[in-house]
Amino acid sequence: MRILVSNDDGYLAAGLAALADALRPLGEVTVVAPEQNHSGASNSLTLSRPLTVHRASNGFYFINGTPTDCVHVALTGLLDQRPDIVVSGINNGQNMGDDTIYSGTVAAAMEGYLFGVPSFAFSLVEHGQAFVHDAAHWAAHIVRRYVEAPLSAPFLLNVNLPNVPRDAVKGVQVTRLGKRHHAEPVVRAENPRGETIYWVGAAGGAKDAGPGTDFHATANNYVSVTPLQIDLTHVELLPAVTRWLQDQDQ
């Protein structure tokens, strides 16, 4: 089993090291991660400049680009052999509900999925590293399940892990994405030159956090596993848009 590991917190992140260590008993692990933190980078590719690849003393490869760059470069030129799975994380903070649109962690896994490779994105529900090795245990548990009993088609699983001791986790639940309220307002400040600057505000609270959602599962100390898809087509709206355009032509 060849396992490609990446993240969006950067190659020095504790969650990345914990994840790689936990996965090594399952196969051959190769880490290709960003040089710097790229939280919120989503699926961006670097097209305006070349990318460089270096290797750290611990064997991790790091690239001066985004999470998507890392997986893309690994799959299209860096690695001699195609990985069997792509695993991203463990992110220092949750990626639930609307977070998945912005998440570099999810984007790294999504790039693997777009290439037809089964992919996992792992995130800690709360910031902090106190229980990152406990979370890595549960991440490896889910990947091991795939190794032992593979699904028949490529997939993208978004997994959020409670930031609690290993034994406090009650189990694993398959969930749907919840929804958040709108983000908090931007924070206005002034730089040393007297210019007005803006910091993006904090994410909003959970709006749809009922039973069956990722928010509900993790709030009750369950690991949340949400299958994601890429097709953004609003299928139900196709007939209405078709009629609307036909009306304009008349």
PDB file of C-alpha atoms in Angstrom:
ATOM      1  CA  MET A   1       0.000   0.000   0.000  1.00  0.00           C
ATOM      2  CA  ARG A   2       1.530   3.303  -1.173  1.00  0.00           C
ATOM      3  CA  ILE A   3       0.228   6.268   0.836  1.00  0.00           C
ATOM      4  CA  LEU A   4       0.704   9.905  -0.165  1.00  0.00           C
ATOM      5  CA  VAL A   5       0.285  12.282   2.793  1.00  0.00           C
ATOM      6  CA  SER A   6      -0.146  16.044   2.559  1.00  0.00           C
ATOM      7  CA  ASN A   7      -1.753  18.896   4.511  1.00  0.00           C
ATOM      8  CA  ASP A   8      -2.346  22.650   4.509  1.00  0.00           C
ATOM      9  CA  ASP A   9      -0.657  23.599   7.808  1.00  0.00           C
ATOM     10  CA  GLY A  10       2.823  23.077   6.355  1.00  0.00           C
ATOM     11  CA  TYR A  11       5.445  20.361   6.522  1.00  0.00           C
ATOM     12  CA  LEU A  12       6.462  21.261  10.099  1.00  0.00           C
ATOM     13  CA  ALA A  13       2.947  20.788  11.522  1.00  0.00           C
ATOM     14  CA  ALA A  14       2.520  18.391  14.435  1.00  0.00           C
ATOM     15  CA  GLY A  15      -0.643  16.930  12.917  1.00  0.00           C
ATOM     16  CA  LEU A  16       1.193  15.960   9.735  1.00  0.00           C
ATOM     17  CA  ALA A  17       3.951  14.150  11.635  1.00  0.00           C
ATOM     18  CA  ALA A  18       1.451  12.352  13.874  1.00  0.00           C
ATOM     19  CA  LEU A  19      -0.585  11.224  10.866  1.00  0.00           C
ATOM     20  CA  ALA A  20       2.444   9.976   8.940  1.00  0.00           C
ATOM     21  CA  ASP A  21       3.668   8.013  11.972  1.00  0.00           C
ATOM     22  CA  ALA A  22       0.252   6.436  12.528  1.00  0.00           C
ATOM     23  CA  LEU A  23      -0.021   5.353   8.882  1.00  0.00           C
ATOM     24  CA  ARG A  24       3.438   3.779   8.515  1.00  0.00           C
ATOM     25  CA  PRO A  25       2.323   0.345   9.800  1.00  0.00           C
ATOM     26  CA  LEU A  26      -0.204   0.287   6.939  1.00  0.00           C
ATOM     27  CA  GLY A  27       2.170   0.861   4.031  1.00  0.00           C
ATOM     28  CA  GLU A  28       4.850   2.962   2.380  1.00  0.00           C
ATOM     29  CA  VAL A  29       4.284   6.591   3.391  1.00  0.00           C
ATOM     30  CA  THR A  30       5.500   9.542   1.310  1.00  0.00           C
ATOM     31  CA  VAL A  31       4.878  13.072   2.605  1.00  0.00           C
ATOM     32  CA  VAL A  32       4.609  16.021   0.200  1.00  0.00           C
ATOM     33  CA  ALA A  33       3.395  19.149   1.998  1.00  0.00           C
ATOM     34  CA  PRO A  34       3.502  22.940   1.641  1.00  0.00           C
ATOM     35  CA  GLU A  35       6.517  24.875   2.870  1.00  0.00           C
ATOM     36  CA  GLN A  36       4.243  27.401   4.597  1.00  0.00           C
ATOM     37  CA  ASN A  37       0.787  27.335   6.158  1.00  0.00           C
ATOM     38  CA  HIS A  38      -1.887  27.575   3.472  1.00  0.00           C
ATOM     39  CA  SER A  39      -5.081  27.346   5.501  1.00  0.00           C
ATOM     40  CA  GLY A  40      -8.024  28.581   3.454  1.00  0.00           C
ATOM     41  CA  ALA A  41      -6.225  28.077   0.138  1.00  0.00           C
ATOM     42  CA  SER A  42      -9.037  25.883  -1.195  1.00  0.00           C
ATOM     43  CA  ASN A  43      -8.207  24.276  -4.561  1.00  0.00           C
ATOM     44  CA  SER A  44      -5.837  26.963  -5.819  1.00  0.00           C
ATOM     45  CA  LEU A  45      -2.962  26.029  -8.108  1.00  0.00           C
ATOM     46  CA  THR A  46       0.169  28.166  -8.511  1.00  0.00           C
ATOM     47  CA  LEU A  47       0.365  29.122 -12.193  1.00  0.00           C
ATOM     48  CA  SER A  48       2.275  32.422 -12.077  1.00  0.00           C
ATOM     49  CA  ARG A  49       5.696  31.041 -11.074  1.00  0.00           C
ATOM     50  CA  PRO A  50       7.611  27.747 -10.963  1.00  0.00           C
ATOM     51  CA  LEU A  51       7.531  25.518  -7.910  1.00  0.00           C
ATOM     52  CA  THR A  52      10.523  24.078  -6.088  1.00  0.00           C
ATOM     53  CA  VAL A  53      10.694  20.802  -4.187  1.00  0.00           C
ATOM     54  CA  HIS A  54      13.022  20.252  -1.233  1.00  0.00           C
ATOM     55  CA  ARG A  55      13.467  17.412   1.217  1.00  0.00           C
ATOM     56  CA  ALA A  56      13.623  17.960   4.967  1.00  0.00           C
ATOM     57  CA  SER A  57      15.885  16.056   7.346  1.00  0.00           C
ATOM     58  CA  ASN A  58      12.955  13.828   8.385  1.00  0.00           C
ATOM     59  CA  GLY A  59      12.377  12.737   4.784  1.00  0.00           C
ATOM     60  CA  PHE A  60       9.324  14.907   4.127  1.00  0.00           C
ATOM     61  CA  TYR A  61       9.171  16.673   0.767  1.00  0.00           C
ATOM     62  CA  PHE A  62       8.014  20.288   0.890  1.00  0.00           C
ATOM     63  CA  ILE A  63       6.938  22.589  -1.926  1.00  0.00           C
ATOM     64  CA  ASN A  64       6.683  26.379  -2.031  1.00  0.00           C
ATOM     65  CA  GLY A  65       3.065  26.193  -3.106  1.00  0.00           C
ATOM     66  CA  THR A  66      -0.453  25.272  -2.077  1.00  0.00           C
ATOM     67  CA  PRO A  67      -1.840  21.941  -0.817  1.00  0.00           C
ATOM     68  CA  THR A  68      -3.286  21.299  -4.269  1.00  0.00           C
ATOM     69  CA  ASP A  69       0.114  22.042  -5.821  1.00  0.00           C
ATOM     70  CA  CYS A  70       1.688  19.433  -3.547  1.00  0.00           C
ATOM     71  CA  VAL A  71      -0.625  16.599  -4.515  1.00  0.00           C
ATOM     72  CA  HIS A  72      -0.693  17.638  -8.173  1.00  0.00           C
ATOM     73  CA  VAL A  73       3.106  17.724  -8.446  1.00  0.00           C
ATOM     74  CA  ALA A  74       3.405  14.428  -6.562  1.00  0.00           C
ATOM     75  CA  LEU A  75       0.958  12.666  -8.879  1.00  0.00           C
ATOM     76  CA  THR A  76       2.161  14.146 -12.155  1.00  0.00           C
ATOM     77  CA  GLY A  77       5.930  14.081 -11.900  1.00  0.00           C
ATOM     78  CA  LEU A  78       7.524  13.784  -8.470  1.00  0.00           C
ATOM     79  CA  LEU A  79       6.630  10.213  -7.543  1.00  0.00           C
ATOM     80  CA  ASP A  80       7.867   7.232  -9.502  1.00  0.00           C
ATOM     81  CA  GLN A  81       4.733   5.237  -8.679  1.00  0.00           C
ATOM     82  CA  ARG A  82       1.120   6.290  -8.280  1.00  0.00           C
ATOM     83  CA  PRO A  83      -0.072   6.124  -4.663  1.00  0.00           C
ATOM     84  CA  ASP A  84      -2.918   3.818  -3.722  1.00  0.00           C
ATOM     85  CA  ILE A  85      -4.481   6.443  -1.463  1.00  0.00           C
ATOM     86  CA  VAL A  86      -4.066  10.142  -0.650  1.00  0.00           C
ATOM     87  CA  VAL A  87      -4.402  11.239   2.970  1.00  0.00           C
ATOM     88  CA  SER A  88      -4.502  14.899   4.041  1.00  0.00           C
ATOM     89  CA  GLY A  89      -4.159  16.297   7.568  1.00  0.00           C
ATOM     90  CA  ILE A  90      -4.387  16.241  10.433  1.00  0.00           C
ATOM     91  CA  ASN A  91      -5.594  19.833  10.227  1.00  0.00           C
ATOM     92  CA  ASN A  92      -5.337  22.013  13.323  1.00  0.00           C
ATOM     93  CA  GLY A  93      -9.021  22.952  13.387  1.00  0.00           C
ATOM     94  CA  GLN A  94     -12.302  21.642  12.053  1.00  0.00           C
ATOM     95  CA  ASN A  95     -13.420  21.436   8.434  1.00  0.00           C
ATOM     96  CA  MET A  96     -17.165  20.938   8.689  1.00  0.00           C
ATOM     97  CA  GLY A  97     -20.165  22.355   6.901  1.00  0.00           C
ATOM     98  CA  ASP A  98     -19.279  25.296   4.680  1.00  0.00           C
ATOM     99  CA  ASP A  99     -15.622  25.096   5.777  1.00  0.00           C
ATOM    100  CA  THR A 100     -15.052  22.430   3.145  1.00  0.00           C
ATOM    101  CA  ILE A 101     -15.361  25.027   0.362  1.00  0.00           C
ATOM    102  CA  TYR A 102     -12.354  26.971   1.670  1.00  0.00           C
ATOM    103  CA  SER A 103     -10.303  24.191   3.223  1.00  0.00           C
ATOM    104  CA  GLY A 104      -6.811  23.476   1.930  1.00  0.00           C
ATOM    105  CA  THR A 105      -6.918  20.188   3.828  1.00  0.00           C
ATOM    106  CA  VAL A 106      -9.970  19.035   1.910  1.00  0.00           C
ATOM    107  CA  ALA A 107      -8.517  20.453  -1.325  1.00  0.00           C
ATOM    108  CA  ALA A 108      -5.377  18.318  -1.055  1.00  0.00           C
ATOM    109  CA  ALA A 109      -7.513  15.200  -0.715  1.00  0.00           C
ATOM    110  CA  MET A 110      -9.835  16.405  -3.471  1.00  0.00           C
ATOM    111  CA  GLU A 111      -6.916  16.681  -5.886  1.00  0.00           C
ATOM    112  CA  GLY A 112      -6.170  13.018  -5.280  1.00  0.00           C
ATOM    113  CA  TYR A 113      -9.824  12.163  -5.864  1.00  0.00           C
ATOM    114  CA  LEU A 114      -9.852  14.128  -9.131  1.00  0.00           C
ATOM    115  CA  PHE A 115      -7.015  11.867 -10.300  1.00  0.00           C
ATOM    116  CA  GLY A 116      -9.069   8.798  -9.404  1.00  0.00           C
ATOM    117  CA  VAL A 117      -7.225   8.002  -6.156  1.00  0.00           C
ATOM    118  CA  PRO A 118      -9.254   7.186  -3.017  1.00  0.00           C
ATOM    119  CA  SER A 119      -8.679  10.107  -0.671  1.00  0.00           C
ATOM    120  CA  PHE A 120      -9.179  11.104   2.964  1.00  0.00           C
ATOM    121  CA  ALA A 121      -9.115  14.528   4.662  1.00  0.00           C
ATOM    122  CA  PHE A 122      -8.620  14.531   8.446  1.00  0.00           C
ATOM    123  CA  SER A 123      -9.175  17.518  10.763  1.00  0.00           C
ATOM    124  CA  LEU A 124      -9.226  18.138  14.512  1.00  0.00           C
ATOM    125  CA  VAL A 125     -12.496  19.678  15.631  1.00  0.00           C
ATOM    126  CA  GLU A 126     -10.797  22.121  18.008  1.00  0.00           C
ATOM    127  CA  HIS A 127      -7.444  23.863  17.699  1.00  0.00           C
ATOM    128  CA  GLY A 128      -4.616  22.485  19.810  1.00  0.00           C
ATOM    129  CA  GLN A 129      -2.217  19.561  19.746  1.00  0.00           C
ATOM    130  CA  ALA A 130      -2.809  17.971  23.166  1.00  0.00           C
ATOM    131  CA  PHE A 131      -4.620  14.961  21.689  1.00  0.00           C
ATOM    132  CA  VAL A 132      -3.239  14.947  18.140  1.00  0.00           C
ATOM    133  CA  HIS A 133      -1.753  11.456  18.567  1.00  0.00           C
ATOM    134  CA  ASP A 134      -5.111  10.167  19.820  1.00  0.00           C
ATOM    135  CA  ALA A 135      -6.709  11.677  16.722  1.00  0.00           C
ATOM    136  CA  ALA A 136      -4.040  10.062  14.538  1.00  0.00           C
ATOM    137  CA  HIS A 137      -4.974   6.699  16.073  1.00  0.00           C
ATOM    138  CA  TRP A 138      -8.563   7.151  14.867  1.00  0.00           C
ATOM    139  CA  ALA A 139      -7.402   8.374  11.469  1.00  0.00           C
ATOM    140  CA  ALA A 140      -5.290   5.242  11.043  1.00  0.00           C
ATOM    141  CA  HIS A 141      -8.257   3.148  12.204  1.00  0.00           C
ATOM    142  CA  ILE A 142     -10.373   4.503   9.335  1.00  0.00           C
ATOM    143  CA  VAL A 143      -7.621   4.089   6.742  1.00  0.00           C
ATOM    144  CA  ARG A 144      -6.968   0.549   8.008  1.00  0.00           C
ATOM    145  CA  ARG A 145     -10.624  -0.248   7.421  1.00  0.00           C
ATOM    146  CA  TYR A 146     -10.161   0.692   3.769  1.00  0.00           C
ATOM    147  CA  VAL A 147      -6.950  -1.336   3.487  1.00  0.00           C
ATOM    148  CA  GLU A 148      -8.732  -4.402   4.863  1.00  0.00           C
ATOM    149  CA  ALA A 149     -11.980  -3.931   2.929  1.00  0.00           C
ATOM    150  CA  PRO A 150     -11.606  -1.470   0.012  1.00  0.00           C
ATOM    151  CA  LEU A 151     -14.589   0.341  -1.432  1.00  0.00           C
ATOM    152  CA  SER A 152     -15.256  -0.501  -5.079  1.00  0.00           C
ATOM    153  CA  ALA A 153     -14.828   3.031  -6.475  1.00  0.00           C
ATOM    154  CA  PRO A 154     -12.665   6.086  -5.749  1.00  0.00           C
ATOM    155  CA  PHE A 155     -14.048   8.319  -3.005  1.00  0.00           C
ATOM    156  CA  LEU A 156     -13.395  11.498  -1.041  1.00  0.00           C
ATOM    157  CA  LEU A 157     -14.057  11.262   2.700  1.00  0.00           C
ATOM    158  CA  ASN A 158     -14.016  14.320   4.926  1.00  0.00           C
ATOM    159  CA  VAL A 159     -13.262  13.181   8.479  1.00  0.00           C
ATOM    160  CA  ASN A 160     -13.453  15.368  11.586  1.00  0.00           C
ATOM    161  CA  LEU A 161     -11.884  14.040  14.778  1.00  0.00           C
ATOM    162  CA  PRO A 162     -12.854  15.106  18.310  1.00  0.00           C
ATOM    163  CA  ASN A 163      -9.898  16.693  20.096  1.00  0.00           C
ATOM    164  CA  VAL A 164     -10.221  14.449  23.150  1.00  0.00           C
ATOM    165  CA  PRO A 165      -8.372  11.457  24.615  1.00  0.00           C
ATOM    166  CA  ARG A 166      -8.611   8.311  22.497  1.00  0.00           C
ATOM    167  CA  ASP A 167     -10.879   6.459  24.914  1.00  0.00           C
ATOM    168  CA  ALA A 168     -13.313   9.386  25.102  1.00  0.00           C
ATOM    169  CA  VAL A 169     -14.287   8.925  21.452  1.00  0.00           C
ATOM    170  CA  LYS A 170     -17.584   7.024  21.308  1.00  0.00           C
ATOM    171  CA  GLY A 171     -17.199   5.683  17.788  1.00  0.00           C
ATOM    172  CA  VAL A 172     -17.595   6.666  14.149  1.00  0.00           C
ATOM    173  CA  GLN A 173     -20.685   8.108  12.461  1.00  0.00           C
ATOM    174  CA  VAL A 174     -21.332   8.660   8.754  1.00  0.00           C
ATOM    175  CA  THR A 175     -22.729  12.180   8.418  1.00  0.00           C
ATOM    176  CA  ARG A 176     -23.803  14.915   6.057  1.00  0.00           C
ATOM    177  CA  LEU A 177     -22.361  18.409   6.050  1.00  0.00           C
ATOM    178  CA  GLY A 178     -24.079  20.858   8.374  1.00  0.00           C
ATOM    179  CA  LYS A 179     -24.308  24.588   7.695  1.00  0.00           C
ATOM    180  CA  ARG A 180     -22.917  27.688   9.352  1.00  0.00           C
ATOM    181  CA  HIS A 181     -24.273  31.164   9.983  1.00  0.00           C
ATOM    182  CA  HIS A 182     -22.610  33.918   8.007  1.00  0.00           C
ATOM    183  CA  ALA A 183     -19.039  34.762   8.993  1.00  0.00           C
ATOM    184  CA  GLU A 184     -18.330  37.459  11.538  1.00  0.00           C
ATOM    185  CA  PRO A 185     -17.647  40.969  10.128  1.00  0.00           C
ATOM    186  CA  VAL A 186     -14.136  41.831   9.013  1.00  0.00           C
ATOM    187  CA  VAL A 187     -11.846  43.356  11.624  1.00  0.00           C
ATOM    188  CA  ARG A 188     -10.706  46.828  10.589  1.00  0.00           C
ATOM    189  CA  ALA A 189      -7.282  48.057  11.706  1.00  0.00           C
ATOM    190  CA  GLU A 190      -4.542  50.461  10.666  1.00  0.00           C
ATOM    191  CA  ASN A 191      -1.043  49.597   9.505  1.00  0.00           C
ATOM    192  CA  PRO A 192       2.079  51.609  10.478  1.00  0.00           C
ATOM    193  CA  ARG A 193       1.637  53.778   7.366  1.00  0.00           C
ATOM    194  CA  GLY A 194      -1.814  54.850   8.487  1.00  0.00           C
ATOM    195  CA  GLU A 195      -3.586  52.774   5.836  1.00  0.00           C
ATOM    196  CA  THR A 196      -6.789  50.945   6.691  1.00  0.00           C
ATOM    197  CA  ILE A 197      -6.413  47.172   6.593  1.00  0.00           C
ATOM    198  CA  TYR A 198      -8.928  44.367   7.028  1.00  0.00           C
ATOM    199  CA  TRP A 199      -8.671  40.954   8.641  1.00  0.00           C
ATOM    200  CA  VAL A 200     -11.208  38.353   7.538  1.00  0.00           C
ATOM    201  CA  GLY A 201     -13.598  37.717  10.416  1.00  0.00           C
ATOM    202  CA  ALA A 202     -14.064  34.465  12.269  1.00  0.00           C
ATOM    203  CA  ALA A 203     -16.292  31.741  10.887  1.00  0.00           C
ATOM    204  CA  GLY A 204     -19.905  31.887  11.974  1.00  0.00           C
ATOM    205  CA  GLY A 205     -21.475  29.439  14.375  1.00  0.00           C
ATOM    206  CA  ALA A 206     -23.342  26.300  13.353  1.00  0.00           C
ATOM    207  CA  LYS A 207     -26.770  26.953  11.843  1.00  0.00           C
ATOM    208  CA  ASP A 208     -27.689  23.384  10.895  1.00  0.00           C
ATOM    209  CA  ALA A 209     -26.177  21.125  13.532  1.00  0.00           C
ATOM    210  CA  GLY A 210     -28.951  18.608  14.030  1.00  0.00           C
ATOM    211  CA  PRO A 211     -28.694  14.815  14.232  1.00  0.00           C
ATOM    212  CA  GLY A 212     -26.970  13.352  11.201  1.00  0.00           C
ATOM    213  CA  THR A 213     -24.667  16.335  10.657  1.00  0.00           C
ATOM    214  CA  ASP A 214     -20.925  16.518  11.167  1.00  0.00           C
ATOM    215  CA  PHE A 215     -21.431  19.216  13.817  1.00  0.00           C
ATOM    216  CA  HIS A 216     -23.764  17.011  15.851  1.00  0.00           C
ATOM    217  CA  ALA A 217     -21.560  13.925  15.665  1.00  0.00           C
ATOM    218  CA  THR A 218     -18.381  15.641  16.798  1.00  0.00           C
ATOM    219  CA  ALA A 219     -20.178  17.607  19.519  1.00  0.00           C
ATOM    220  CA  ASN A 220     -21.101  14.230  20.983  1.00  0.00           C
ATOM    221  CA  ASN A 221     -17.537  12.880  20.709  1.00  0.00           C
ATOM    222  CA  TYR A 222     -18.022  10.794  17.584  1.00  0.00           C
ATOM    223  CA  VAL A 223     -15.677  10.788  14.620  1.00  0.00           C
ATOM    224  CA  SER A 224     -17.594  12.293  11.694  1.00  0.00           C
ATOM    225  CA  VAL A 225     -17.102  10.764   8.225  1.00  0.00           C
ATOM    226  CA  THR A 226     -18.751  12.634   5.350  1.00  0.00           C
ATOM    227  CA  PRO A 227     -18.504  11.395   1.744  1.00  0.00           C
ATOM    228  CA  LEU A 228     -18.036  14.383  -0.584  1.00  0.00           C
ATOM    229  CA  GLN A 229     -18.644  14.828  -4.304  1.00  0.00           C
ATOM    230  CA  ILE A 230     -17.274  17.291  -6.844  1.00  0.00           C
ATOM    231  CA  ASP A 231     -20.223  17.880  -9.184  1.00  0.00           C
ATOM    232  CA  LEU A 232     -21.633  21.317  -8.256  1.00  0.00           C
ATOM    233  CA  THR A 233     -24.517  21.105 -10.722  1.00  0.00           C
ATOM    234  CA  HIS A 234     -27.800  22.215  -9.124  1.00  0.00           C
ATOM    235  CA  VAL A 235     -29.780  19.431 -10.775  1.00  0.00           C
ATOM    236  CA  GLU A 236     -33.164  20.479  -9.349  1.00  0.00           C
ATOM    237  CA  LEU A 237     -32.755  23.956 -10.834  1.00  0.00           C
ATOM    238  CA  LEU A 238     -32.004  22.798 -14.391  1.00  0.00           C
ATOM    239  CA  PRO A 239     -35.676  22.742 -15.553  1.00  0.00           C
ATOM    240  CA  ALA A 240     -36.393  26.184 -14.070  1.00  0.00           C
ATOM    241  CA  VAL A 241     -33.321  27.759 -15.695  1.00  0.00           C
ATOM    242  CA  THR A 242     -34.197  26.085 -18.993  1.00  0.00           C
ATOM    243  CA  ARG A 243     -37.727  27.528 -18.893  1.00  0.00           C
ATOM    244  CA  TRP A 244     -36.384  30.950 -17.856  1.00  0.00           C
ATOM    245  CA  LEU A 245     -34.012  31.104 -20.837  1.00  0.00           C
ATOM    246  CA  GLN A 246     -36.686  29.846 -23.223  1.00  0.00           C
ATOM    247  CA  ASP A 247     -38.995  32.627 -22.019  1.00  0.00           C
ATOM    248  CA  GLN A 248     -36.282  35.209 -22.812  1.00  0.00           C
ATOM    249  CA  ASP A 249     -36.091  33.928 -26.391  1.00  0.00           C
ATOM    250  CA  GLN A 250     -39.784  34.371 -27.047  1.00  0.00           C
TER     251      GLN A 250
END
